[in-house]
Short mmCIF file of C-alpha atoms and ligand atoms in Angstrom, two decimals:
data_model
loop_
_atom_site.label_atom_id
_atom_site.label_comp_id
_atom_site.label_asym_id
_atom_site.label_seq_id
_atom_site.Cartn_x
_atom_site.Cartn_y
_atom_site.Cartn_z
CA UNK A 16 0.18 13.98 -13.54
CA UNK A 17 -1.66 15.11 -10.38
CA UNK A 18 -4.73 13.24 -8.74
CA UNK A 19 -6.60 15.04 -6.07
CA UNK A 20 -8.95 13.25 -3.66
CA UNK A 21 -11.46 15.86 -2.55
CA UNK A 22 -13.31 15.14 0.67
CA UNK A 23 -14.08 11.58 -0.24
CA UNK A 24 -16.71 9.52 1.60
CA UNK A 25 -17.73 5.89 0.56
CA UNK A 26 -20.72 4.32 2.19
CA UNK A 27 -21.66 0.73 1.55
CA UNK A 28 -25.12 -0.33 2.67
CA UNK A 29 -24.71 -0.33 6.37
CA UNK A 30 -20.97 0.64 6.60
CA UNK A 31 -18.95 3.89 6.18
CA UNK A 32 -15.77 2.59 4.69
CA UNK A 33 -14.14 5.97 4.11
CA UNK A 34 -14.72 9.22 5.87
CA UNK A 35 -13.87 12.70 4.45
CA UNK A 36 -10.56 11.63 2.85
CA UNK A 37 -8.48 14.39 1.18
CA UNK A 38 -5.08 14.05 -0.32
CA UNK A 39 -3.13 15.10 -3.48
CA UNK A 40 -0.88 12.48 -5.33
CA UNK A 41 1.76 13.29 -7.79
CA UNK A 42 3.81 11.39 -10.46
CA UNK A 43 7.22 10.60 -8.94
CA UNK A 44 5.79 9.47 -5.76
CA UNK A 45 5.66 5.87 -4.43
CA UNK A 46 2.84 6.01 -1.96
CA UNK A 47 2.62 3.59 0.83
CA UNK A 48 -1.03 3.11 1.85
CA UNK A 49 -1.03 1.69 5.27
CA UNK A 50 -3.86 0.49 7.42
CA UNK A 51 -5.06 -2.61 9.47
CA UNK A 52 -7.47 -4.97 7.74
CA UNK A 53 -10.78 -3.19 7.35
CA UNK A 54 -9.30 0.29 7.48
CA UNK A 55 -10.62 1.07 3.89
CA UNK A 56 -7.46 0.54 1.70
CA UNK A 57 -9.12 -1.60 -0.93
CA UNK A 58 -12.07 0.74 -1.05
CA UNK A 59 -9.73 3.72 -1.65
CA UNK A 60 -7.78 1.89 -4.38
CA UNK A 61 -11.04 0.89 -6.10
CA UNK A 62 -12.29 4.55 -6.02
CA UNK A 63 -8.99 5.74 -7.55
CA UNK A 64 -9.32 3.36 -10.35
CA UNK A 65 -13.03 4.02 -10.89
CA UNK A 66 -14.13 0.53 -10.04
CA UNK A 67 -16.31 2.12 -7.43
CA UNK A 68 -17.96 5.69 -7.18
CA UNK A 69 -17.61 7.77 -4.08
CA UNK A 70 -20.79 8.42 -2.13
CA UNK A 71 -19.66 12.08 -1.86
CA UNK A 72 -16.57 14.05 -2.81
CA UNK A 73 -14.68 14.28 -6.03
CA UNK A 74 -11.47 12.60 -7.50
CA UNK A 75 -9.70 14.91 -9.95
CA UNK A 76 -7.02 13.77 -12.47
CA UNK A 77 -5.23 16.84 -13.72
CA UNK A 78 -8.37 18.81 -12.76
CA UNK A 79 -10.87 16.54 -14.37
CA UNK A 80 -13.45 14.52 -12.44
CA UNK A 81 -12.69 10.90 -12.97
CA UNK A 82 -16.37 9.78 -12.42
CA UNK A 83 -17.27 11.52 -15.56
CA UNK A 84 -14.60 9.81 -17.66
CA UNK A 85 -14.30 6.31 -16.46
CA UNK A 86 -13.03 5.07 -19.88
CA UNK A 87 -10.10 7.45 -19.89
CA UNK A 88 -9.28 6.46 -16.30
CA UNK A 89 -9.19 2.70 -17.25
CA UNK A 90 -6.37 3.41 -19.70
CA UNK A 91 -4.64 5.47 -17.12
CA UNK A 92 -4.76 3.12 -14.29
CA UNK A 93 -3.07 -0.31 -13.97
CA UNK A 94 -4.46 -2.34 -11.02
CA UNK A 95 -3.01 -5.33 -9.47
CA UNK A 96 -5.49 -6.90 -7.15
CA UNK A 97 -4.65 -8.88 -3.93
CA UNK A 98 -5.04 -12.11 -5.83
CA UNK A 99 -3.57 -12.54 -9.26
CA UNK A 100 -6.11 -14.88 -10.76
CA UNK A 101 -3.80 -16.89 -12.94
CA UNK A 102 -5.03 -19.30 -15.59
CA UNK A 103 -2.89 -22.39 -14.63
CA UNK A 104 -2.93 -24.00 -18.17
CA UNK A 105 -1.85 -21.02 -20.04
CA UNK A 106 1.87 -20.26 -20.54
CA UNK A 107 3.09 -16.87 -19.11
CA UNK A 108 3.31 -15.52 -22.65
CA UNK A 109 -0.34 -16.76 -23.43
CA UNK A 110 -1.46 -15.27 -20.20
CA UNK A 111 0.02 -11.80 -20.84
CA UNK A 112 -1.12 -11.76 -24.44
CA UNK A 113 -4.73 -12.74 -23.39
CA UNK A 114 -4.73 -10.03 -20.66
CA UNK A 115 -3.27 -7.47 -23.10
CA UNK A 116 -6.21 -8.03 -25.50
CA UNK A 117 -8.74 -7.95 -22.67
CA UNK A 118 -7.21 -4.46 -21.93
CA UNK A 119 -7.51 -3.49 -25.48
CA UNK A 120 -3.81 -3.05 -26.27
CA UNK A 121 -3.11 -3.44 -30.01
CA UNK A 122 -1.52 -6.78 -30.84
CA UNK A 123 1.74 -5.33 -32.10
CA UNK A 124 2.03 -2.94 -29.23
CA UNK A 125 1.29 -5.74 -26.83
CA UNK A 126 3.98 -7.98 -28.45
CA UNK A 127 6.54 -5.21 -27.82
CA UNK A 128 5.51 -4.27 -24.40
CA UNK A 129 5.44 -7.90 -23.21
CA UNK A 130 8.78 -8.69 -24.44
CA UNK A 131 10.46 -5.69 -23.01
CA UNK A 132 8.50 -6.00 -19.62
CA UNK A 133 9.44 -9.71 -19.49
CA UNK A 134 13.12 -8.74 -19.83
CA UNK A 135 12.80 -5.85 -17.24
CA UNK A 136 11.25 -8.31 -14.75
CA UNK A 137 13.98 -11.11 -15.48
CA UNK A 138 11.14 -13.36 -16.80
CA UNK A 139 12.19 -14.18 -20.28
CA UNK A 140 13.06 -17.71 -19.34
CA UNK A 141 9.78 -18.16 -17.80
CA UNK A 142 7.47 -17.09 -20.88
CA UNK A 143 6.81 -20.74 -21.86
CA UNK A 144 6.16 -21.86 -18.32
CA UNK A 145 2.58 -22.78 -17.42
CA UNK A 146 1.28 -20.24 -14.89
CA UNK A 147 0.26 -23.20 -12.66
CA UNK A 148 3.92 -24.11 -12.37
CA UNK A 149 5.32 -20.65 -11.59
CA UNK A 150 6.33 -19.59 -8.17
CA UNK A 151 4.51 -17.00 -6.11
CA UNK A 152 7.13 -14.35 -7.05
CA UNK A 153 6.91 -15.30 -10.75
CA UNK A 154 3.15 -14.95 -10.68
CA UNK A 155 3.48 -11.70 -8.77
CA UNK A 156 5.69 -10.17 -11.27
CA UNK A 157 3.45 -11.44 -14.16
CA UNK A 158 0.64 -9.65 -12.35
CA UNK A 159 2.70 -6.35 -12.26
CA UNK A 160 3.52 -6.83 -15.87
CA UNK A 161 -0.16 -7.24 -16.57
CA UNK A 162 -0.93 -4.04 -14.61
CA UNK A 163 1.71 -2.26 -16.77
CA UNK A 164 0.37 -3.26 -20.07
CA UNK A 165 -0.85 -0.16 -21.95
CA UNK A 166 1.71 1.95 -19.99
CA UNK A 167 -0.64 3.33 -17.35
CA UNK A 168 0.37 6.57 -15.55
CA UNK A 169 -1.06 5.33 -12.11
CA UNK A 170 -0.06 1.94 -10.92
CA UNK A 171 -1.93 0.50 -8.04
CA UNK A 172 -0.69 -2.56 -6.19
CA UNK A 173 -2.84 -4.14 -3.40
CA UNK A 174 -0.74 -6.03 -0.70
CA UNK A 175 2.08 -7.03 -3.12
CA UNK A 176 4.32 -9.15 -0.99
CA UNK A 177 2.05 -11.96 0.14
CA UNK A 178 3.51 -15.23 -0.74
CA UNK A 179 6.91 -13.76 -1.78
CA UNK A 180 10.04 -15.04 -0.21
CA UNK A 181 12.49 -12.24 1.17
CA UNK A 182 14.59 -12.04 -2.02
CA UNK A 183 11.64 -11.69 -4.20
CA UNK A 184 10.04 -9.03 -1.89
CA UNK A 185 13.25 -6.99 -2.15
CA UNK A 186 13.27 -7.44 -6.04
CA UNK A 187 9.56 -6.31 -6.45
CA UNK A 188 10.01 -3.33 -4.09
CA UNK A 189 12.98 -2.20 -6.21
CA UNK A 190 11.10 -2.54 -9.44
CA UNK A 191 8.28 -0.49 -8.07
CA UNK A 192 10.66 2.20 -6.82
CA UNK A 193 12.03 2.48 -10.36
CA UNK A 194 8.66 2.50 -11.91
CA UNK A 195 7.50 5.32 -9.60
CA UNK A 196 10.01 7.74 -11.14
CA UNK A 197 7.61 8.74 -13.95
CA UNK A 198 4.31 7.56 -12.50
CA UNK A 199 2.02 7.67 -9.51
CA UNK A 200 2.64 4.31 -7.72
CA UNK A 201 0.39 3.30 -4.80
CA UNK A 202 1.36 0.23 -2.79
CA UNK A 203 -1.22 -0.96 -0.21
CA UNK A 204 -0.16 -3.11 2.75
CA UNK A 205 -0.91 -3.84 6.34
CA UNK A 206 2.74 -4.72 6.93
CA UNK A 207 4.74 -1.52 7.48
CA UNK A 208 8.17 -3.04 6.99
CA UNK A 209 7.16 -3.89 3.47
CA UNK A 210 7.40 -0.34 2.47
CA UNK A 211 9.72 1.24 4.89
CA UNK A 212 12.66 1.39 2.43
CA UNK A 213 10.81 2.52 -0.70
CA UNK A 214 7.76 4.83 0.07
CA UNK A 215 8.35 8.53 -0.46
CA UNK A 216 4.90 9.20 1.19
CA UNK A 217 2.75 7.54 3.64
CA UNK A 218 -1.02 7.58 3.71
CA UNK A 219 -2.21 5.99 6.98
CA UNK A 220 -5.84 4.94 7.22
CA UNK A 221 -7.65 4.13 10.33
CA UNK A 222 -11.24 3.07 10.35
CA UNK A 223 -11.98 4.87 7.21
CA UNK A 224 -10.22 8.16 8.16
CA UNK A 225 -6.89 9.44 6.84
CA UNK A 226 -4.83 10.11 10.00
CA UNK A 227 -1.44 10.73 8.38
CA UNK A 228 -0.24 11.95 5.02
CA UNK A 229 3.33 13.12 4.70
CA UNK A 230 6.85 11.55 4.28
CA UNK A 231 8.09 8.43 6.25
CA UNK A 232 10.68 10.73 7.86
CA UNK A 233 7.97 13.08 9.19
CA UNK A 234 6.11 10.08 10.53
CA UNK A 235 9.18 8.89 12.38
CA UNK A 236 9.84 12.24 13.78
CA UNK A 237 6.34 12.51 15.21
CA UNK A 238 7.25 9.58 17.58
CA UNK A 239 10.62 10.80 18.46
CA UNK A 240 11.27 10.49 22.19
CA UNK A 241 8.01 8.61 22.71
CA UNK A 242 9.21 4.92 22.19
CA UNK A 243 10.26 3.19 25.31
CA UNK A 244 11.50 -0.35 26.26
CA UNK A 245 11.45 -1.83 29.76
CA UNK A 246 11.23 -5.27 31.46
CA UNK A 247 8.59 -6.30 34.00
CA UNK A 248 8.40 -9.55 35.98
CA UNK A 249 4.94 -9.92 34.59
CA UNK A 250 2.18 -7.95 32.88
CA UNK A 251 -1.32 -8.46 34.08
CA UNK A 252 -3.32 -5.56 32.50
CA UNK A 253 -3.64 -4.38 28.92
CA UNK A 254 -1.48 -1.37 28.08
CA UNK A 255 -2.03 1.11 25.41
CA UNK A 256 0.51 1.43 22.60
CA UNK A 257 2.61 -1.72 23.03
CA UNK A 258 4.42 -2.62 19.88
CA UNK A 259 6.05 -5.72 20.99
CA UNK A 260 6.40 -8.02 24.05
CA UNK A 261 9.10 -10.72 24.35
CA UNK A 262 9.34 -13.26 27.22
CA UNK A 263 12.83 -13.24 28.47
CA UNK A 264 14.69 -14.95 31.48
CA UNK A 265 14.39 -11.68 33.40
CA UNK A 266 10.65 -11.16 32.62
CA UNK A 267 8.63 -9.59 29.92
CA UNK A 268 10.52 -7.25 27.65
CA UNK A 269 8.14 -4.61 26.50
CA UNK A 270 8.41 -1.92 23.63
CA UNK A 271 5.76 0.83 23.98
CA UNK A 272 4.90 4.07 22.44
CA UNK A 273 3.80 6.74 24.86
CA UNK A 274 4.19 10.49 25.36
CA UNK A 275 4.97 9.90 29.09
CA UNK A 276 7.66 7.52 30.50
CA UNK A 277 5.50 4.43 31.15
CA UNK A 278 7.80 2.97 34.00
CA UNK A 279 10.49 4.26 36.21
CA UNK A 280 13.12 1.89 34.52
CA UNK A 281 11.85 2.45 30.99
CA UNK A 282 14.61 3.73 28.51
CA UNK A 283 13.85 5.85 25.37
CA UNK A 284 14.75 4.10 22.02
CA UNK A 285 14.92 5.08 18.46
CA UNK A 286 11.49 5.16 16.68
CA UNK A 287 10.90 2.83 13.68
CA UNK A 288 8.20 3.49 11.07
CA UNK A 289 6.23 0.67 12.63
CA UNK A 290 6.40 2.41 16.17
CA UNK A 291 5.39 5.75 14.52
CA UNK A 292 2.40 4.22 12.76
CA UNK A 293 1.20 2.78 16.12
CA UNK A 294 1.87 6.10 17.78
CA UNK A 295 -0.27 7.81 15.35
CA UNK A 296 -3.06 5.24 15.36
CA UNK A 297 -3.15 5.41 19.15
CA UNK A 298 -4.27 9.16 18.78
CA UNK A 299 -0.92 10.83 19.46
CA UNK A 300 1.01 13.33 17.10
CA UNK A 301 -2.04 13.89 14.76
CA UNK A 302 -2.79 16.88 12.56
CA UNK A 303 -5.96 17.23 10.62
CA UNK A 304 -5.24 16.46 7.03
CA UNK A 305 -6.86 18.42 4.36
CA UNK A 306 -5.66 19.12 0.63
P1 ADP B 42 -8.99 -2.88 3.76
O1 ADP B 42 -8.66 -3.03 2.41
O2 ADP B 42 -8.17 -1.91 4.54
O3 ADP B 42 -8.86 -4.33 4.50
P2 ADP B 42 -11.72 -2.56 2.81
O4 ADP B 42 -11.69 -1.27 1.90
O5 ADP B 42 -11.72 -3.91 2.20
O6 ADP B 42 -10.54 -2.40 3.86
O7 ADP B 42 -13.04 -2.42 3.80
C1 ADP B 42 -13.37 -1.30 4.60
C2 ADP B 42 -14.62 -1.60 5.33
O8 ADP B 42 -15.74 -1.70 4.39
C3 ADP B 42 -14.62 -2.96 6.08
O9 ADP B 42 -15.23 -2.73 7.30
C4 ADP B 42 -15.33 -3.77 5.16
O10 ADP B 42 -15.95 -4.79 5.98
C5 ADP B 42 -16.34 -2.97 4.59
N1 ADP B 42 -16.68 -3.34 3.16
C6 ADP B 42 -15.84 -3.54 2.16
N2 ADP B 42 -16.45 -3.83 1.01
C7 ADP B 42 -17.73 -3.98 1.38
C8 ADP B 42 -19.02 -4.20 0.62
N3 ADP B 42 -18.98 -4.53 -0.67
N4 ADP B 42 -20.11 -4.03 1.27
C9 ADP B 42 -20.20 -3.83 2.61
N5 ADP B 42 -19.14 -3.46 3.28
C10 ADP B 42 -17.85 -3.62 2.68
#
């Protein structure tokens, strides 16, 4: 399966949320969609799942315009929104059965899918638990099961790790990585470290523009030799590209992305994905991304 975003622009009344975004997504990819709050991530996810229509541009699924076939798309896409609106009084099994019927999955199919997904997500023991008594991680996994009912080929997850403890975060990331083998999985977040280990492709949005679309390795390579650390007694002015500042006994320890050595005593350090995102968002190392 291939989904092509062709020069997408989305305008709300008085705001351009996305500007001329083009990209091609394939099955087998786990796509990390990164951007600060307000960058346009949710808008892009809603366009991909036909909840919204683009103001201009086209989205093609295996060559067909999805705006013209929203009903087909709804069976192809599983969307897990930021908030899993749980029904606190329903048991997990009741909740999932209800959601399956809302999605139009036939009863027998729903029973089979729910029982195998509960097993895959290690939730068999929680099926009689009321949703209101489930932990954040259990609700999250139930939400992903919900998105997977009907076996969608495109799985969209908006900010998946909020409210999860570190162990649950790793578990959810591993599950998503497995699921991406035969699907397009898009995972949206503003926390870069959440997707560092699992994404095979990074889309970086900044103020509605796609400023990076390639592998995490390529992103890190862009910032190679441009990440520095140094200590100053104090720092009065604002500096561009600072990725962290820590107060130490010797002064302020600064990590900064910059093409030039920012201070005489600055030493180059290895770039992380987070440094590299900042580097590109500061306007360095960009290419123009088209199809
Ligand atoms: P993100 O998910 O990256 O935080 P969004 O897609 O939610 O970004 O928002 C992108 C921009 O569009 C923001 O400036 C936001 O305020 C604006 N926006 C989002 N939804 C609407 C709407 N329904 N009406 C007007 N502006 C909106």
